[in-house]
Short mmCIF file of C-alpha atoms in Angstrom, two decimals:
data_model
loop_
_atom_site.label_atom_id
_atom_site.label_comp_id
_atom_site.label_asym_id
_atom_site.label_seq_id
_atom_site.Cartn_x
_atom_site.Cartn_y
_atom_site.Cartn_z
CA MET A 212 81.24 107.78 46.17
CA GLU A 213 78.46 108.12 48.67
CA LYS A 214 78.60 108.04 52.45
CA LEU A 215 75.70 106.10 53.95
CA ASP A 216 74.42 106.04 57.53
CA VAL A 217 72.77 102.72 58.38
CA ILE A 218 70.85 104.14 61.35
CA GLU A 219 69.54 107.04 59.28
CA LEU A 220 68.50 104.71 56.43
CA THR A 221 66.50 102.48 58.79
CA LYS A 222 65.08 104.87 61.40
CA ASP A 223 61.63 105.19 59.78
CA ILE A 224 61.12 101.51 58.93
CA THR A 225 58.14 100.11 60.83
CA GLU A 226 57.58 96.83 58.93
CA ASP A 227 58.52 93.53 60.59
CA TRP A 228 60.76 92.74 57.58
CA LYS A 229 62.32 95.12 55.06
CA ASN A 230 65.30 94.25 52.84
CA PHE A 231 66.92 96.45 50.21
CA SER A 232 70.22 96.92 48.43
CA VAL A 233 72.29 99.91 49.52
CA SER A 234 75.49 99.45 47.51
CA ASP A 235 76.93 97.30 44.73
CA ILE A 236 80.56 96.21 44.74
CA ASN A 237 81.66 94.49 41.54
CA ASP A 238 79.40 91.42 41.26
CA HIS A 239 78.26 91.66 44.89
CA THR A 240 75.70 93.73 46.74
CA VAL A 241 75.31 94.96 50.30
CA ARG A 242 71.74 94.63 51.52
CA LEU A 243 70.31 96.32 54.56
CA SER A 244 67.61 94.46 56.47
CA VAL A 245 65.39 95.34 59.36
CA LEU A 246 63.54 92.41 60.86
CA LYS A 247 61.41 91.49 63.81
CA LYS A 248 60.04 88.12 62.76
CA ASP A 249 60.96 84.70 61.42
CA PHE A 250 62.07 84.32 57.80
CA HIS A 251 61.33 81.03 56.04
CA TRP A 252 63.75 78.12 55.68
CA HIS A 253 65.78 78.35 52.47
CA LYS A 254 69.18 77.96 50.83
CA HIS A 255 71.10 79.63 48.01
CA ALA A 256 72.75 77.52 45.31
CA LYS A 257 74.88 80.29 43.80
CA SER A 258 76.15 82.42 46.66
CA ASP A 259 77.42 82.45 50.23
CA GLU A 260 75.86 85.08 52.48
CA LEU A 261 77.48 87.06 55.24
CA PHE A 262 75.28 88.61 57.93
CA TYR A 263 76.61 91.45 60.12
CA VAL A 264 74.44 92.63 63.00
CA VAL A 265 74.40 96.41 63.33
CA GLU A 266 71.90 96.51 66.19
CA GLY A 267 69.63 94.02 67.89
CA GLU A 268 69.91 90.24 68.08
CA LEU A 269 69.80 87.78 65.18
CA PHE A 270 69.14 84.05 65.39
CA VAL A 271 70.45 82.05 62.44
CA ASP A 272 68.90 78.59 62.48
CA PHE A 273 70.61 75.70 60.73
CA GLU A 274 69.33 72.15 60.50
CA ASP A 275 71.51 71.05 63.43
CA LYS A 276 72.03 74.19 65.52
CA THR A 277 71.20 77.85 66.11
CA GLU A 278 73.76 80.65 66.23
CA VAL A 279 72.88 83.79 68.19
CA LEU A 280 74.49 86.99 66.98
CA THR A 281 74.49 90.28 68.86
CA GLU A 282 75.64 93.72 67.77
CA LYS A 283 78.91 93.82 65.84
CA GLN A 284 78.98 90.06 65.26
CA MET A 285 78.84 88.33 61.89
CA ILE A 286 78.44 84.90 60.37
CA LYS A 287 78.96 83.45 56.91
CA VAL A 288 76.37 81.01 55.60
CA PRO A 289 77.92 78.90 52.83
CA LYS A 290 75.94 78.31 49.66
CA ASN A 291 73.65 75.27 49.66
CA VAL A 292 73.28 75.33 53.46
CA MET A 293 69.66 75.30 54.63
CA HIS A 294 69.01 78.15 57.08
CA ARG A 295 66.62 80.81 58.27
CA THR A 296 67.03 84.09 60.12
CA ARG A 297 64.76 85.37 62.86
CA SER A 298 64.56 87.92 65.61
CA ASN A 299 62.25 88.71 68.50
CA ILE A 300 63.28 92.37 68.66
CA ARG A 301 63.89 94.99 66.00
CA THR A 302 67.22 94.02 64.46
CA THR A 303 69.24 95.72 61.74
CA ILE A 304 71.68 93.68 59.69
CA LEU A 305 73.93 94.10 56.69
CA CYS A 306 74.03 91.17 54.27
CA PHE A 307 76.81 90.70 51.74
CA GLU A 308 76.07 88.44 48.74
CA THR A 309 76.23 88.24 44.95
CA LYS A 310 73.90 90.58 43.05
CA ASP A 311 72.00 87.73 41.43
CA ASN A 312 71.27 85.98 44.74
CA ASP A 313 67.54 85.66 45.36
CA VAL A 314 66.88 86.92 48.91
CA SER A 315 63.92 84.54 49.19
CA GLY A 316 66.10 81.51 48.48
CA ASP A 317 66.20 79.04 45.64
CA LYS A 318 62.97 77.34 44.68
#
């Protein structure tokens, strides 16, 4: 058992995109991401993803619409759905997905 502080874990990150696993739960992982740029279009064949915005503002683009998430909001992206995430300001998110999910998307 380990108590983690998301703000403390991300306070020194200066990159426009940083993503790392902070905890594993059975066959899933919780990733922490800090972003301030566009990520590329992709999809995941094996796993849904759930994004939870800790701070900032996250745009999740789909082929037919864009969802805007602010602090304390979340969205599930079903597997095989083409999407990309982006932000214009420093944004911290938690992502819940299977351990074997490739964060870059399926080739």
